[in-house]
Amino acid sequence: MFCRVRSMGLSGIEAFPVMVEVDISRGVPEFTLIGLPDAAVRESRDRVRSAIHNAGLHFPVSRILVNLAPADIRKTRPVYDLPILMAILLATGQVEFPQQQYAFVGEISLSGECLPIGGVLPMAMLAKEMGCTTLFVPAGNAQEAAVVEGIRVVPVSSLAALVEQLSGTQPLPVAVPTPFEQVDASYPVDFSEVKGQRFAKRAIEIAAAGGHNLLMIGPPGSGKSMLAKRIPTILPEMTFSEAIETTKIHSVAGMLPHGGSLIRQRPFRAPHHTISPAGLTGGGSIPHPGELSLAHHGVLFLDEFPEFSRQAMEVLRQPLEDGTVTISRAAGRYTYPCSVMLVAAMNPCPCGYYGHPTRKCICQPSAVSRYLAKVSGPMLDRLDLHVEIMPVEFEQLAGEEQAESSAAIRERVNRARQLQYGRLQAMGVEHPVCNARLSPRQTQQLCSLTEPARQLLKSVFDRMGMSARGYDRILKIARTIADLEQSETIDTAHISQAIQYRSLDRKYWERG
Ligand SMILES: Nc1ncnc2c1ncn2[C@@H]1O[C@H](COP(=O)(O)OP(=O)(O)OP(=O)(O)O)[C@@H](O)[C@H]1O
Ligand SMILES: [Mg+2]
């Protein structure tokens, strides 16, 4: 007896079709699994055997050969338990279903329970592309799969329940997707709690609106970490396609909560400075997404920036520029997206008080230089906006004045972001990006300056010895500043503000 059941595997964040073939023949009872399975997949044999027994079904006493086709792609995750089971039950006449239309993925426990797996969202997208009408997934993953329109998603809680459903007369239970509406998230923190710091808040607003990288530098206790923690409260709403992309990565990393659906809030990842380079970019023999990719379409916050290892900083450089990170392994290359807004915070020197208005720095000048040099020139160049965070004065701190709330800032950020997306959509771009991610050609098209603004930029460019990248970034920041004012043209005021946010390196890194 021979039969086939459709399933899927994962490579990076993309799914690929797998056909589970089962051949049951007479002979010495044995159970063989081929098709390049790794150890976790090979152990499927024992799980399948026990699950069938424990669900009160019949396990054939015959020669069973299971092949996971195509045989040249390594199968790495224990997602084939369910399709293997179904193929055996189908071949032995214990269940019946339309093989071409149904697809299965899921891990099974010894007791026959169906356990959640990673990567269900990309699998569901592929199942639909493959023309399947129905996808059976672990109940814990059903909400995630139901996001994909045009395919029925059946939640499977246990093998016994599934067999009963397939042989019964009742229609199969189908997961209903939760509608994609913007959640009005409430946060335990708010920008209104931060007194003063107008300049810094403005920089954060610009960064959030255009997706620009940001560096905050200042003495201890001046509020850098406090400001950074409040960034999620003003990030722009996610579009549906952004939410899908971010969810795919978290799904593959197995980080979606049980029963979770689409991620609707931009991620904010704040790894500790002891993180390894592989922890940032992704790693392991079958590479998992790293912090960079987990922050896709959101914020990667690196507090105490100079404390990160040299290698950790170096591996960030290319992905920050490209928006993707590629990991090479013997088995192939894996590419994960990582379009992130990097926010870095640091003290200006080991004691922390270099440049402080009232306290004296006790560091040797060479120690200050060494400390600052940990942030290399190329890295500094990638940090679009630089702000100095100086301690607020007593009057401000103790004052009654109520600062602006996150909700008010967020509204401006949202409007500015919509303007950016609308502009690209009008040009026929299918997946619009924020200003920080504009291609060189788009930058040229969309960031045209008035003549006085051009003159101003030219004079500053010559005077500051700006790099081509610096020039490009100033244009984009000025675009965002104009967007926040709902202005289509970029004028001198926008350019001069943008320049202000890129001149801090002169005070610290280029001390004469
Ligand atoms: N502008 C402010 N308004 C209100 N409280 C503030 C402000 N700035 C700092 N604080 C208070 O000071 C505390 C310390 O600030 P924070 O931890 O953000 O400093 P930091 O700049 O990150 O310092 P370090 O360099 O030591 O990490 C905050 O938790 C907050 O209670
Ligand atoms: Mg801090």
XYZ file of C-alpha atoms and ligand atoms in Angstrom:
544
model
C 0.000 0.000 0.000
C 1.309 3.355 -0.948
C 0.018 6.849 -0.313
C 1.146 10.438 -0.148
C 0.237 13.350 2.097
C 1.129 16.973 1.498
C 3.177 18.883 4.029
C 5.756 21.645 4.278
C 9.182 22.339 5.702
C 11.063 25.503 6.574
C 14.281 26.975 5.280
C 15.121 30.336 6.808
C 11.847 32.225 6.914
C 10.470 30.595 3.789
C 8.509 27.362 3.572
C 9.022 24.706 0.912
C 6.668 21.900 -0.146
C 7.292 18.408 1.201
C 5.501 15.282 0.052
C 5.292 12.628 2.746
C 5.246 9.248 1.004
C 4.455 6.056 2.858
C 4.880 2.564 1.556
C 3.583 -0.294 3.691
C 4.504 -3.760 2.569
C 4.720 -7.249 3.979
C 7.991 -8.415 5.446
C 9.956 -8.095 8.642
C 8.284 -5.324 10.703
C 10.413 -2.236 10.619
C 9.889 1.500 10.367
C 12.332 3.446 8.200
C 12.392 7.200 7.624
C 14.383 8.622 4.703
C 14.630 11.957 2.883
C 17.483 13.674 4.733
C 15.881 13.976 8.170
C 17.924 15.408 11.045
C 17.862 13.825 14.505
C 14.686 15.609 15.644
C 12.828 14.524 12.530
C 14.144 10.951 12.714
C 12.761 10.570 16.229
C 9.365 11.102 14.672
C 9.157 7.324 14.239
C 8.944 6.719 17.970
C 6.471 9.516 18.564
C 4.237 8.349 15.737
C 4.207 4.750 16.926
C 3.297 5.663 20.508
C 0.730 8.260 19.490
C -1.116 5.761 17.293
C -1.212 3.201 20.094
C -2.274 5.718 22.711
C -5.049 7.114 20.540
C -6.537 3.605 20.354
C -5.692 3.219 16.669
C -3.929 0.396 14.897
C -0.212 0.521 14.087
C 0.499 -1.865 11.178
C 2.857 -4.757 11.924
C 4.594 -4.528 8.547
C 7.505 -2.982 6.736
C 6.913 0.767 6.756
C 8.998 3.067 4.624
C 8.478 6.816 4.907
C 10.100 9.206 2.453
C 10.151 12.979 2.836
C 10.468 14.300 -0.716
C 12.377 16.175 -2.104
C 15.226 14.072 -0.776
C 17.946 16.669 -1.350
C 16.725 19.275 1.145
C 17.557 18.695 4.783
C 14.448 18.355 6.985
C 15.163 20.039 10.259
C 12.118 20.577 12.420
C 9.763 18.093 14.057
C 6.796 19.247 11.981
C 6.278 16.034 10.032
C 4.756 13.921 12.822
C 1.211 14.786 11.840
C 1.548 14.214 8.065
C 3.433 10.923 8.654
C 0.679 9.786 10.987
C -2.028 10.717 8.530
C -0.224 8.923 5.714
C 0.006 5.728 7.771
C -3.638 5.925 8.806
C -4.648 6.627 5.226
C -2.605 3.738 3.831
C -4.144 1.360 6.359
C -7.676 2.571 5.662
C -8.256 4.055 9.108
C -9.125 7.526 7.770
C -10.113 9.031 4.455
C -9.629 12.489 3.034
C -8.842 14.212 -0.292
C -5.036 13.959 -0.403
C -4.516 16.654 -2.987
C -6.503 19.271 -1.132
C -5.394 18.721 2.436
C -2.013 19.560 3.944
C -0.744 18.799 7.441
C 1.958 20.112 9.759
C 2.467 19.519 13.453
C 4.398 17.791 16.182
C 2.694 15.015 18.135
C 3.367 14.011 21.724
C 3.478 10.388 22.815
C -0.043 10.711 24.157
C -1.318 11.915 20.789
C -1.587 15.587 21.662
C -0.759 18.027 18.837
C 1.953 20.479 19.897
C 2.596 23.995 18.506
C 5.495 24.454 16.089
C 7.448 27.413 14.693
C 6.994 28.846 11.223
C 3.299 28.138 10.662
C 2.623 31.506 9.037
C 5.000 31.034 6.072
C 3.754 27.451 5.760
C 0.133 28.583 5.540
C 1.083 31.116 2.871
C 2.767 28.369 0.874
C -0.117 25.911 1.343
C -2.416 28.430 -0.255
C 0.031 28.945 -3.131
C 0.236 25.175 -3.601
C -3.495 25.122 -4.162
C -4.475 23.284 -0.969
C -7.962 24.070 0.308
C -7.419 23.018 3.910
C -4.459 23.142 6.244
C -4.348 21.190 9.491
C -2.157 22.824 12.132
C -1.643 22.439 15.884
C -4.429 24.220 17.749
C -1.871 26.555 19.348
C -0.863 27.836 15.899
C -4.329 28.138 14.370
C -4.753 31.890 14.918
C -1.422 32.546 13.280
C -2.261 30.461 10.187
C -5.791 31.877 9.932
C -4.268 35.237 8.990
C -3.793 33.857 5.469
C -6.901 34.391 3.403
C -8.192 31.839 0.931
C -7.396 28.666 2.834
C -9.322 26.859 5.584
C -7.301 26.343 8.723
C -8.322 23.434 10.935
C -6.954 23.482 14.479
C -5.823 20.047 15.650
C -5.776 19.470 19.387
C -5.150 15.740 19.396
C -4.836 12.796 17.062
C -7.944 11.098 18.450
C -10.070 14.209 17.953
C -8.766 14.652 14.410
C -9.564 11.075 13.398
C -13.055 11.468 14.805
C -13.564 14.711 12.900
C -12.337 13.224 9.616
C -14.634 10.205 9.896
C -17.606 12.090 11.306
C -20.366 13.831 9.450
C -19.950 17.204 11.094
C -18.120 19.910 9.108
C -14.524 20.401 10.197
C -13.950 23.154 12.765
C -12.293 26.142 11.095
C -10.191 28.807 12.802
C -11.601 32.315 12.429
C -8.984 35.044 11.984
C -8.987 37.971 14.388
C -9.610 41.091 12.274
C -6.582 43.269 11.585
C -7.414 46.465 13.336
C -5.038 48.819 14.992
C -4.804 48.098 18.667
C -4.767 51.082 20.921
C -2.019 49.795 23.092
C -1.554 51.178 26.539
C 1.951 51.395 27.899
C 3.098 51.612 31.492
C 5.333 54.552 30.551
C 4.711 57.823 28.720
C 6.748 60.696 27.329
C 4.849 63.117 29.545
C 6.868 61.769 32.487
C 10.111 63.043 30.983
C 10.634 66.633 32.065
C 12.388 69.053 29.754
C 14.630 67.384 27.120
C 12.767 69.071 24.286
C 15.614 68.754 21.826
C 16.039 65.053 22.550
C 12.336 64.341 22.295
C 12.204 66.131 18.998
C 15.066 63.981 17.691
C 13.264 60.845 18.828
C 10.102 61.996 17.107
C 11.965 62.567 13.839
C 13.717 59.198 14.143
C 10.426 57.384 14.762
C 8.652 59.184 11.933
C 11.263 58.390 9.296
C 12.811 55.213 10.731
C 16.204 56.894 11.199
C 18.976 55.600 13.431
C 19.660 57.606 16.559
C 22.595 58.080 18.931
C 22.091 59.542 22.400
C 25.177 60.614 24.266
C 25.263 62.091 27.750
C 26.332 61.781 31.382
C 24.953 59.200 33.847
C 21.412 59.763 35.050
C 20.578 62.302 32.371
C 17.675 60.210 31.129
C 18.971 58.318 28.083
C 17.557 54.950 29.083
C 14.390 56.643 30.289
C 13.854 58.287 26.902
C 14.640 55.102 24.981
C 12.157 53.039 26.991
C 9.416 55.383 25.851
C 10.166 55.068 22.133
C 7.676 52.195 21.612
C 4.876 54.493 22.768
C 5.249 56.755 19.726
C 6.183 54.334 16.938
C 3.938 54.537 13.865
C 1.243 51.936 13.238
C 2.274 48.857 11.321
C 0.822 48.165 7.919
C -0.621 44.717 7.252
C 2.310 43.616 5.120
C 4.823 44.845 7.706
C 2.938 42.933 10.380
C 3.077 39.773 8.243
C 6.838 40.094 7.730
C 7.587 40.680 11.392
C 5.268 37.873 12.474
C 6.953 35.464 10.062
C 10.309 36.020 11.734
C 8.950 35.672 15.255
C 7.038 32.590 14.145
C 10.140 30.925 12.718
C 12.050 31.806 15.887
C 9.290 30.131 17.898
C 8.649 33.354 19.774
C 4.979 33.947 19.100
C 2.866 33.460 22.202
C 0.685 30.350 22.315
C -2.485 31.071 20.367
C -0.942 34.316 19.104
C -1.984 35.929 15.862
C -0.330 38.765 13.922
C 2.119 41.043 15.714
C 0.592 44.488 15.515
C 3.075 46.525 17.474
C 6.503 47.313 16.209
C 9.069 45.246 18.089
C 11.448 46.934 20.524
C 14.467 44.753 21.240
C 17.038 45.748 23.820
C 19.739 43.065 24.038
C 22.363 43.312 26.786
C 25.849 44.468 25.800
C 27.310 41.018 26.503
C 25.456 39.611 23.470
C 27.591 37.706 20.957
C 27.782 38.660 17.281
C 25.762 35.523 16.464
C 23.107 36.586 18.946
C 22.695 39.792 16.982
C 22.757 38.451 13.445
C 21.367 34.986 14.067
C 23.263 31.747 14.377
C 23.360 28.067 15.172
C 23.874 25.123 12.839
C 20.388 25.790 11.452
C 20.482 29.559 11.865
C 17.769 31.139 13.952
C 16.956 34.815 13.496
C 19.003 37.069 15.782
C 18.062 40.256 17.623
C 18.529 42.299 14.448
C 15.857 40.324 12.636
C 13.577 40.059 15.642
C 13.554 43.869 15.598
C 12.487 43.914 11.917
C 10.213 46.932 11.274
C 10.848 48.068 14.822
C 13.620 49.292 17.096
C 16.919 47.723 18.101
C 18.064 49.549 21.232
C 21.690 49.163 22.254
C 22.207 50.765 25.660
C 25.793 51.383 26.851
C 26.838 51.187 23.215
C 30.671 51.200 23.630
C 30.406 48.173 25.923
C 29.341 45.978 23.000
C 32.227 43.940 21.637
C 34.064 45.183 18.602
C 32.881 42.151 16.615
C 29.276 42.716 17.644
C 29.464 46.271 16.331
C 31.170 45.240 13.131
C 28.584 42.612 12.227
C 25.880 45.263 12.500
C 27.302 47.440 9.798
C 26.286 45.678 6.608
C 22.828 44.549 7.775
C 22.021 48.088 8.930
C 22.746 49.329 5.454
C 21.078 46.510 3.509
C 18.120 45.728 5.727
C 18.925 42.028 5.451
C 21.350 39.696 7.149
C 22.815 36.678 5.390
C 24.271 33.701 7.215
C 26.234 31.097 5.315
C 26.233 27.468 6.372
C 27.395 24.245 4.731
C 23.735 23.464 4.042
C 23.174 26.791 2.296
C 22.692 30.498 2.785
C 19.969 31.926 4.953
C 18.745 35.474 4.544
C 16.637 37.180 7.158
C 15.220 40.675 6.777
C 16.230 43.263 9.378
C 14.920 46.670 8.489
C 15.479 48.234 11.882
C 15.766 51.633 13.466
C 18.914 51.466 15.583
C 18.903 53.483 18.786
C 22.208 53.625 20.661
C 22.884 55.271 24.017
C 26.254 55.969 25.581
C 28.279 58.010 28.066
C 30.939 60.204 26.480
C 33.819 58.794 28.568
C 34.588 56.129 31.222
C 33.628 58.388 34.164
C 30.676 59.659 32.198
C 31.068 63.394 32.783
C 33.082 64.578 29.809
C 31.315 67.672 28.453
C 29.083 67.965 31.538
C 28.080 71.584 32.239
C 28.966 71.542 35.967
C 30.803 68.361 36.930
C 34.428 67.742 36.152
C 35.488 64.774 34.086
C 38.254 62.816 35.823
C 39.384 60.828 32.784
C 42.720 61.236 31.031
C 42.216 62.724 27.544
C 43.639 59.529 26.050
C 41.087 57.479 27.991
C 38.274 59.621 26.593
C 39.612 59.108 23.084
C 39.941 55.373 23.572
C 36.418 55.153 24.901
C 34.892 57.133 22.046
C 36.955 55.234 19.490
C 35.017 52.106 20.387
C 32.324 53.586 18.179
C 34.123 53.553 14.842
C 33.796 56.194 12.154
C 31.755 54.004 9.796
C 29.375 53.151 12.632
C 29.002 56.787 13.606
C 28.270 57.598 9.986
C 25.355 55.163 10.076
C 23.791 56.815 13.087
C 21.655 59.412 11.351
C 20.710 61.635 14.255
C 23.055 62.483 17.111
C 21.736 64.073 20.276
C 23.443 65.174 23.409
C 21.357 64.450 26.476
C 22.231 66.936 29.195
C 20.811 66.643 32.707
C 17.654 68.682 33.224
C 17.813 71.548 35.652
C 16.206 71.524 39.060
C 13.495 73.996 38.112
C 12.383 71.829 35.239
C 12.591 68.613 37.201
C 10.623 69.965 40.145
C 8.342 72.113 37.992
C 4.675 71.453 37.515
C 4.751 71.887 33.781
C 3.069 68.958 32.050
C 5.028 67.683 29.087
C 3.391 66.479 25.895
C 1.905 62.987 26.013
C 3.053 60.063 23.869
C -0.363 59.931 22.212
C 0.027 63.475 20.859
C 3.510 62.761 19.511
C 2.383 59.481 18.048
C -0.326 61.181 16.077
C 2.206 63.428 14.333
C 4.499 60.470 13.726
C 1.659 58.493 12.195
C 0.665 61.296 9.894
C 4.239 61.807 8.735
C 4.652 58.095 8.078
C 1.416 57.916 6.111
C 2.634 60.758 3.952
C 5.813 58.788 3.192
C 3.944 55.614 2.291
C 1.327 57.490 0.264
C 4.000 59.177 -1.805
C 5.607 55.859 -2.763
C 2.267 54.177 -3.381
C 1.380 56.966 -5.793
C 4.563 56.030 -7.669
C 3.356 52.434 -7.877
C 5.622 50.986 -5.171
C 3.917 47.905 -3.767
C 5.659 47.768 -0.396
C 6.392 51.365 0.556
C 9.255 52.080 2.937
C 10.059 54.821 5.422
C 12.324 57.707 4.453
C 15.395 56.101 6.001
C 15.038 53.149 3.598
C 14.603 55.092 0.370
C 16.812 53.872 -2.463
C 19.282 56.347 -3.978
C 16.987 56.883 -6.936
C 13.936 57.430 -4.753
C 15.931 59.844 -2.597
C 16.764 61.856 -5.660
C 13.167 61.875 -6.819
C 11.530 62.616 -3.499
C 14.005 64.828 -1.670
C 14.364 67.780 -3.982
C 15.419 70.978 -2.257
C 14.549 74.598 -2.808
C 17.456 76.588 -4.215
C 18.331 78.311 -0.890
C 18.207 74.937 0.857
C 20.547 73.494 -1.746
C 22.958 76.371 -1.291
C 22.934 75.886 2.467
C 23.612 72.174 2.192
C 26.418 72.793 -0.271
C 28.212 75.217 2.021
C 27.894 72.863 4.980
C 28.976 69.883 2.904
C 32.236 71.593 1.982
C 32.847 72.966 5.454
C 32.140 69.775 7.372
C 33.922 67.404 5.010
C 30.780 65.352 4.834
C 30.745 61.838 3.367
C 28.447 60.871 0.518
C 26.506 58.799 3.009
C 26.240 61.770 5.358
C 24.862 63.858 2.514
C 22.316 61.192 1.612
C 21.230 60.879 5.235
C 20.817 64.598 5.743
C 18.508 64.693 2.740
C 16.384 61.902 4.188
C 16.213 63.444 7.648
C 15.225 66.774 6.118
C 12.529 64.910 4.173
C 11.159 63.533 7.446
C 11.279 66.923 9.174
C 9.298 68.383 6.282
C 6.874 65.444 6.482
C 6.260 66.133 10.162
C 5.184 69.609 9.125
C 3.159 68.171 6.266
C 5.309 70.147 3.853
C 6.020 68.739 0.387
C 9.013 70.978 -0.284
C 12.243 70.796 1.678
C 13.409 74.249 2.675
C 16.344 75.807 4.529
C 14.680 75.371 7.937
C 14.383 71.616 7.383
C 17.941 71.274 6.122
C 19.432 73.306 8.953
C 17.597 71.227 11.553
C 18.810 68.046 9.905
C 22.378 69.354 9.959
C 22.135 70.208 13.655
C 21.428 66.576 14.391
C 24.591 65.474 12.657
C 27.130 67.790 14.139
C 27.758 66.219 17.511
C 30.719 64.174 16.348
C 32.683 67.436 16.112
C 32.376 68.028 19.839
C 33.341 64.523 20.897
C 35.051 62.509 18.172
C 36.975 65.355 16.563
C 38.329 67.147 19.607
C 41.405 68.925 18.358
N 14.095 64.518 32.199
C 13.764 63.754 33.244
N 12.524 63.833 33.789
C 12.193 63.084 34.846
N 13.016 62.178 35.413
C 14.255 62.034 34.930
C 14.692 62.810 33.817
N 15.953 62.464 33.534
C 16.298 61.500 34.415
N 15.287 61.238 35.247
C 15.305 60.272 36.366
O 16.622 59.768 36.464
C 16.627 58.352 36.353
C 17.868 57.885 35.636
O 17.788 58.135 34.271
P 18.354 57.099 33.200
O 18.502 55.767 33.785
O 17.538 57.214 31.990
O 19.778 57.731 32.952
P 20.855 57.333 31.872
O 21.125 58.559 31.085
O 20.435 56.141 31.147
O 22.122 57.064 32.772
P 23.339 56.026 32.566
O 24.295 56.704 31.653
O 23.900 55.871 33.914
O 22.779 54.781 32.005
C 15.346 58.018 35.631
O 14.886 56.747 35.943
C 14.405 59.103 36.130
O 13.833 58.708 37.358
Mg 21.162 54.211 31.032
